[in-house]
C-alpha positions as a printed Julia matrix, in Angstrom:
342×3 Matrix{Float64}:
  -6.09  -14.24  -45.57
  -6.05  -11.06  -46.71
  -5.93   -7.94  -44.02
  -6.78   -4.69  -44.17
  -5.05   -2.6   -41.44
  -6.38    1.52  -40.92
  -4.99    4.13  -38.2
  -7.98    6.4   -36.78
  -8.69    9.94  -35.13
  -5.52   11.63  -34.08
  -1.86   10.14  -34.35
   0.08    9.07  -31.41
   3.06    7.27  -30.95
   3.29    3.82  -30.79
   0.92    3.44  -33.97
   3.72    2.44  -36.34
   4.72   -0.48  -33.58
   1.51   -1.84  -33.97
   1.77   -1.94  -37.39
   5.32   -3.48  -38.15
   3.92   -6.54  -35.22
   0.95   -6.96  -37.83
   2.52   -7.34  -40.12
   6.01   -9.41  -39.11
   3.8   -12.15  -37.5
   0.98  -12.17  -39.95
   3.22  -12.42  -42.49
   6.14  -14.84  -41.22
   3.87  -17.25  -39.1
   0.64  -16.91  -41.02
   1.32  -16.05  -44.77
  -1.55  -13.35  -44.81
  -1.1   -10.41  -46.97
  -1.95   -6.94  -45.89
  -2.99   -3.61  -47.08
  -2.79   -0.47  -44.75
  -5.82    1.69  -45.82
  -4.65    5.5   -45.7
  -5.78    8.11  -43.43
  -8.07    6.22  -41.21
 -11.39    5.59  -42.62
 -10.9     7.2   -46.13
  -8.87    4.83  -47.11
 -11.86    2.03  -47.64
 -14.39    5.11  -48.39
 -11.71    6.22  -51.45
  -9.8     2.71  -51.97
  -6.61    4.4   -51.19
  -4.33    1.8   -50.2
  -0.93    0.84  -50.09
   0.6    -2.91  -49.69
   2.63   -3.67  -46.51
   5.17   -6.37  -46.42
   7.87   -6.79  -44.36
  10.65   -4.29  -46.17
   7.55   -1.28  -45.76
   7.79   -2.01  -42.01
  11.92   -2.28  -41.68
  13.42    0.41  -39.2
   9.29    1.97  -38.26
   9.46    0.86  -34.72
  11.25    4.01  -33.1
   9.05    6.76  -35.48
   5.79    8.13  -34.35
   3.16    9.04  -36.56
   2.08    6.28  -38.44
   3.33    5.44  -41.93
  -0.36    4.76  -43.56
  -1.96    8.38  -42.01
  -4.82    9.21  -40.08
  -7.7    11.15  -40.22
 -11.01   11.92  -38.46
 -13.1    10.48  -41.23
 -16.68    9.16  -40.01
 -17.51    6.72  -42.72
 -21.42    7.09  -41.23
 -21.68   10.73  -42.0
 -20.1    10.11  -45.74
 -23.18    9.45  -48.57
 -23.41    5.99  -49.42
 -20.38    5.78  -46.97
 -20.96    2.42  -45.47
 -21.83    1.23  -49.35
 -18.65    2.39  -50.28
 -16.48    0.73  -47.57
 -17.73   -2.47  -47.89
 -17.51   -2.53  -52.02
 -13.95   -2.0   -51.53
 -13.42   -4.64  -49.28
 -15.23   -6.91  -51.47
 -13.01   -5.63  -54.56
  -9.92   -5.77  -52.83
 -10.38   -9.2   -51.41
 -10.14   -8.13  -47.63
 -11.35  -10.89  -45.25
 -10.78   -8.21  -42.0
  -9.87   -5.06  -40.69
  -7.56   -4.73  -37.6
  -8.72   -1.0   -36.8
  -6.21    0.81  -34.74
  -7.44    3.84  -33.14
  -9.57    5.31  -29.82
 -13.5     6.05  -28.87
 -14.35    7.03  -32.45
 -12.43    4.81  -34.73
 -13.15    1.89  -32.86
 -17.02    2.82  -32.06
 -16.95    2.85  -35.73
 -15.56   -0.53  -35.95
 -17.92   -2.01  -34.0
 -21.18   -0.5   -35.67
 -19.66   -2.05  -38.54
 -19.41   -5.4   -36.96
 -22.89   -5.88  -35.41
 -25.15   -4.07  -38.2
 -22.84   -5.02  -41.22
 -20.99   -7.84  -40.69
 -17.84   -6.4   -41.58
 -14.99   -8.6   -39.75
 -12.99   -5.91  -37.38
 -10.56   -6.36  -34.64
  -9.61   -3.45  -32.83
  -6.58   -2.3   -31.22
  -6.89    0.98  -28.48
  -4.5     4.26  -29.19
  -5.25    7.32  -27.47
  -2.5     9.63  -25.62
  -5.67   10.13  -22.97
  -5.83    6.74  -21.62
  -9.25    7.23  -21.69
 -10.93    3.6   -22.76
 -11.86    1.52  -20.16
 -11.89   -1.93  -21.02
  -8.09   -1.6   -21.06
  -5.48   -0.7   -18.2
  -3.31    1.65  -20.32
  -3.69    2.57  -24.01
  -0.1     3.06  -26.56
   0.83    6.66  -26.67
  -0.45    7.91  -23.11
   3.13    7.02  -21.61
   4.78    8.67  -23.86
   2.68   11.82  -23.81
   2.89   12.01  -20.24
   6.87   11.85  -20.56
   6.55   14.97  -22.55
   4.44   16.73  -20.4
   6.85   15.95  -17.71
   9.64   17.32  -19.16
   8.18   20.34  -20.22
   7.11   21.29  -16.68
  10.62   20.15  -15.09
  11.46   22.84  -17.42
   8.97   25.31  -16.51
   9.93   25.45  -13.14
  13.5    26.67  -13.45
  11.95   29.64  -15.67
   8.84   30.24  -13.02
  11.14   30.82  -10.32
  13.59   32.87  -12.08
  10.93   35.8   -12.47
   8.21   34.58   -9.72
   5.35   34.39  -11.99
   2.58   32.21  -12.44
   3.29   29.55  -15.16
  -0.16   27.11  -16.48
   0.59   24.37  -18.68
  -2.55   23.42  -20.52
  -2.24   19.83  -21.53
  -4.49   17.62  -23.69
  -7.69   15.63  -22.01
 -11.03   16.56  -23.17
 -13.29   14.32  -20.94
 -10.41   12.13  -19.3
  -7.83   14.41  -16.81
  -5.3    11.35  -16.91
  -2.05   12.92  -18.44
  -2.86   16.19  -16.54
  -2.92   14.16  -13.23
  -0.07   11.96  -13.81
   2.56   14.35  -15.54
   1.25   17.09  -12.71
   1.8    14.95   -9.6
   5.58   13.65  -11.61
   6.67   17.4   -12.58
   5.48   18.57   -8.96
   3.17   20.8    -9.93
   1.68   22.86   -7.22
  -2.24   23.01   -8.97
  -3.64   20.26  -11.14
  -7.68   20.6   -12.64
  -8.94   17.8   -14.46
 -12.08   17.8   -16.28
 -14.08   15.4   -13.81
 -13.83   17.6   -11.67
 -15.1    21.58  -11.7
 -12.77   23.94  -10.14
 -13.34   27.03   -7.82
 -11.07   29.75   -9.28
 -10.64   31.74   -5.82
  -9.29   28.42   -4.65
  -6.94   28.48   -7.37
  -5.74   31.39   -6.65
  -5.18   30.77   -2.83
  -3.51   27.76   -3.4
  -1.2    30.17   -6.1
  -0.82   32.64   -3.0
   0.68   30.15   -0.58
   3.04   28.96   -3.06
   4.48   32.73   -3.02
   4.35   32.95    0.59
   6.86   30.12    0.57
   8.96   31.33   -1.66
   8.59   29.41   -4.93
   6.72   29.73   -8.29
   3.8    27.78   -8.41
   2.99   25.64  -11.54
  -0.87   25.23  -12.78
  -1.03   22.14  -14.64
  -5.1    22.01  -16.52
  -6.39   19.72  -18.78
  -8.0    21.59  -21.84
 -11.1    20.01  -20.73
 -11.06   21.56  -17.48
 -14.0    23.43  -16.32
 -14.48   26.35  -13.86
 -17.95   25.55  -11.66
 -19.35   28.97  -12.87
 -18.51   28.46  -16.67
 -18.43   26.07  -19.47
 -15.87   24.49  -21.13
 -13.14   26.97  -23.0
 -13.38   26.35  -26.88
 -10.66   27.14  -29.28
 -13.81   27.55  -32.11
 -17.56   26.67  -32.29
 -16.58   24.18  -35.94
 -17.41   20.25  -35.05
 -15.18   17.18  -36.75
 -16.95   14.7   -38.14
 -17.93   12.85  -34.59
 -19.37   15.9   -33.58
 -16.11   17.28  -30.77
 -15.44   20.81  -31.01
 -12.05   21.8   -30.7
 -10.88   22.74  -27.41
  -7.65   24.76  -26.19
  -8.09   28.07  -24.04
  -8.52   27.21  -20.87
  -5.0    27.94  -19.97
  -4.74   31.41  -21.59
  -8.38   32.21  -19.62
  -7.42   30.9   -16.14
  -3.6    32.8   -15.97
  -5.76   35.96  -16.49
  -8.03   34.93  -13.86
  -4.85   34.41  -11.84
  -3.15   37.61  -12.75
  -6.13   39.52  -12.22
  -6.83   38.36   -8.64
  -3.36   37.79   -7.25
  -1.34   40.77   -8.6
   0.88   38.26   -9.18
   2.15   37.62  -12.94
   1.02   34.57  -15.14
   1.79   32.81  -18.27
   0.68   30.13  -20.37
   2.48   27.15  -22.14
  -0.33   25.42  -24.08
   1.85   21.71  -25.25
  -0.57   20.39  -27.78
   0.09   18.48  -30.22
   3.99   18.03  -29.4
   2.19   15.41  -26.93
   1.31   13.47  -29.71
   4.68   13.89  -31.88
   8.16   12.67  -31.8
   9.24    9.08  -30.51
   7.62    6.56  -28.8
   8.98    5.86  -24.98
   9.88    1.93  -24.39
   6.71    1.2   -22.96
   5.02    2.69  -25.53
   6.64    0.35  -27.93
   6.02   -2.42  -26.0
   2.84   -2.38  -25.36
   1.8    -1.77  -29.22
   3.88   -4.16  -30.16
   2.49   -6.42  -27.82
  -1.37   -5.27  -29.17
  -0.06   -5.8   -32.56
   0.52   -9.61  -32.19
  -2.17  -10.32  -30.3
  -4.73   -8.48  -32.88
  -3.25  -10.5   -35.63
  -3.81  -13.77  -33.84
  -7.41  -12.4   -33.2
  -7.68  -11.93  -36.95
  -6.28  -15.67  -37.43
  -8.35  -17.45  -34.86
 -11.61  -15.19  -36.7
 -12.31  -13.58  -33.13
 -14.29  -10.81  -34.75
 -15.8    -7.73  -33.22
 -13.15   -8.24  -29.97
 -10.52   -5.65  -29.13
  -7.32   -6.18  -27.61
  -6.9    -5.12  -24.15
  -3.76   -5.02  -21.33
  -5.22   -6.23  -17.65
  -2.24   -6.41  -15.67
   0.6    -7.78  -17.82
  -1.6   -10.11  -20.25
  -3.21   -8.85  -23.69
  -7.47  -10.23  -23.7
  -9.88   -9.72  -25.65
 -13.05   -7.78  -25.1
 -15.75   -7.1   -27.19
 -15.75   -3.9   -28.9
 -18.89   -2.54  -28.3
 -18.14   -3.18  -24.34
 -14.93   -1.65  -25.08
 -16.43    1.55  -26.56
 -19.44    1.69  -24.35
 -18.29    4.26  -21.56
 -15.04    6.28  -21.22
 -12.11    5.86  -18.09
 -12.33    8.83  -16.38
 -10.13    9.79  -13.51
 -11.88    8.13  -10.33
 -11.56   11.09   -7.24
  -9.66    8.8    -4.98
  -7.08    9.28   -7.08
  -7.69   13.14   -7.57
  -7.72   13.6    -3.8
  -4.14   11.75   -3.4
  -3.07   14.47   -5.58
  -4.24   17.08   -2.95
  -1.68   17.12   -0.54
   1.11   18.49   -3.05
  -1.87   21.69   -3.87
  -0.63   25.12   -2.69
């Protein structure tokens, strides 16, 4: 066979795992060939491709990123898009797609699947753990490592001057690296998205983490949302699955804080140094794992499934189930987190 292999929406790191397991099985147990399509979706749209064989995948495990790009490309809302994509299969001789990628990438996948017939198996990335046919997605662990650090950091530098410090982290619908990296850094405030937040209480729970002596640390997803506001937007411009781009929310709240309290605020908005840099070990593992079981998907022709971890084993699910509704941060676990507010 020959397999086409794509990396979708934003990077993360694990993606290049993923790859080099394609690839190193498909290869040495299967004798496929493979192409990786460049930067997501425009690769097929603008048969941009690039061969991968076992020397293009030596020494990739450790590197985030991903060696073939990424991009937000919708092939749907591209003219003759879907046209386009499936010519170049056709010229290049692909027999499947193993589509790596979250919500978008892989919703694409499996429109592709049940109205076209295109052969896809999918394989979940997101840093927001935010799929829900699967327990954990590659690149979440990692970014919630980072997040960790960076708030173990903050706290030295909060209590040296006794000021407010929010860390705005990523999570647009999904508050899961906010609530884990907030409950391991020991932050004292952590808002998620799911649920709306009363600023006042904020700000008390700020106050009696003065009256005690210590710096309090905000932790906020940038999809966080006050319960008498809307959702903090960095611009009004839409990518091409129709998300705005968020960030704000941080900046907004510590002058919320600062405004009520008296008491100094700042804000560390991480971004995309979430996403960057090196994947942690279970990061690797885990895409590696994904990576051998999506090419044995591909081999046994178990189209239109997606790879999935359920307590230590890899299934398969089908993608449209896996696409259907997003993991969002159930309030049992929220409310654990309440003891540590204030």
């Amino acid at each position: 066979m020959r397999v086409g292999v794509l990396t979708g929406g934003g990077d993360c790191p694990g993606l290049n795992a993923v790859i080099r397991a394609v690839v190193r099985k498909g290869v040495q147990e299967y004798g496929h060939e493979f192409l990786g399509y460049r930067d997501g979706w425009r690769g097929p749209l603008e048969q941009r491709s690039t061969r991968l064989n076992l020397p293009a995948v030596r020494g990739i495990l450790p590197r985030g990123g991903t060696i073939i790009g990424s991009s937000r490309t919708n092939p749907f809302q591209v003219e003759n898009g879907v046209r386009r994509l499936r010519e170049t299969l056709r010229r290049q001789r692909v027999d499947a797609l193993i589509t790596i990628g979250g919500e978008d990438t892989l919703g694409v996948a499996a429109r592709l699947g049940d109205e076209y017939g295109v052969p896809c198996v999918g394989v979940p990335k997101t840093i927001d753990n935010d799929l829900s046919a699967t327990d954990y997605t590659f690149g979440f662990d990692t970014a919630v490592n980072i997040a960790t650090e960076a708030i173990d950091r903050l706290h030295t530098t909060a209590e040296s001057h006794m000021r407010v410090l929010v860390v705005e982290v990523m999570g647009r619908h999904a508050g899961w690296i906010a609530l884990h990296a907030g409950l391991a850094g020991g932050a004292n405030v952590v808002l998620i998205p799911e649920q709306r937040f009363d600023v006042e209480q904020v700000c008390g729970w700020v106050t009696s983490r003065f009256r005690a002596s210590y710096a309090p640390i905000v932790v906020v997803a940038e999809g966080a949302m006050p319960k008498d506001g809307d959702v903090v937007l960095k611009d009004e411009t839409l990518d091409a699955f129709g998300h705005v781009r968020l960030s704000g929310v941080g900046e907004w709240l510590a002058r919320e804080i600062e405004k009520r309290t008296g008491n100094e605020a700042r804000t560390t908005v991480l971004g995309h140094v979430q996403r960057g840099g090196t994947p942690s070990a279970f990061d690797r593992w885990l895409a590696t794992r994904f990576g051998l079981h999506a090419i044995d998907a591909v081999h046994e022709g178990a189209f239109g499934t997606m790879v999935a971890l359920r307590g230590t084993d890899i299934v398969r699910v089908p993608l449209a189930e896996a696409t259907a509704r997003l993991k969002t941060v159930d309030p049992r676990l929220y409310a654990e987190a309440g003891v540590f507010f204030g």
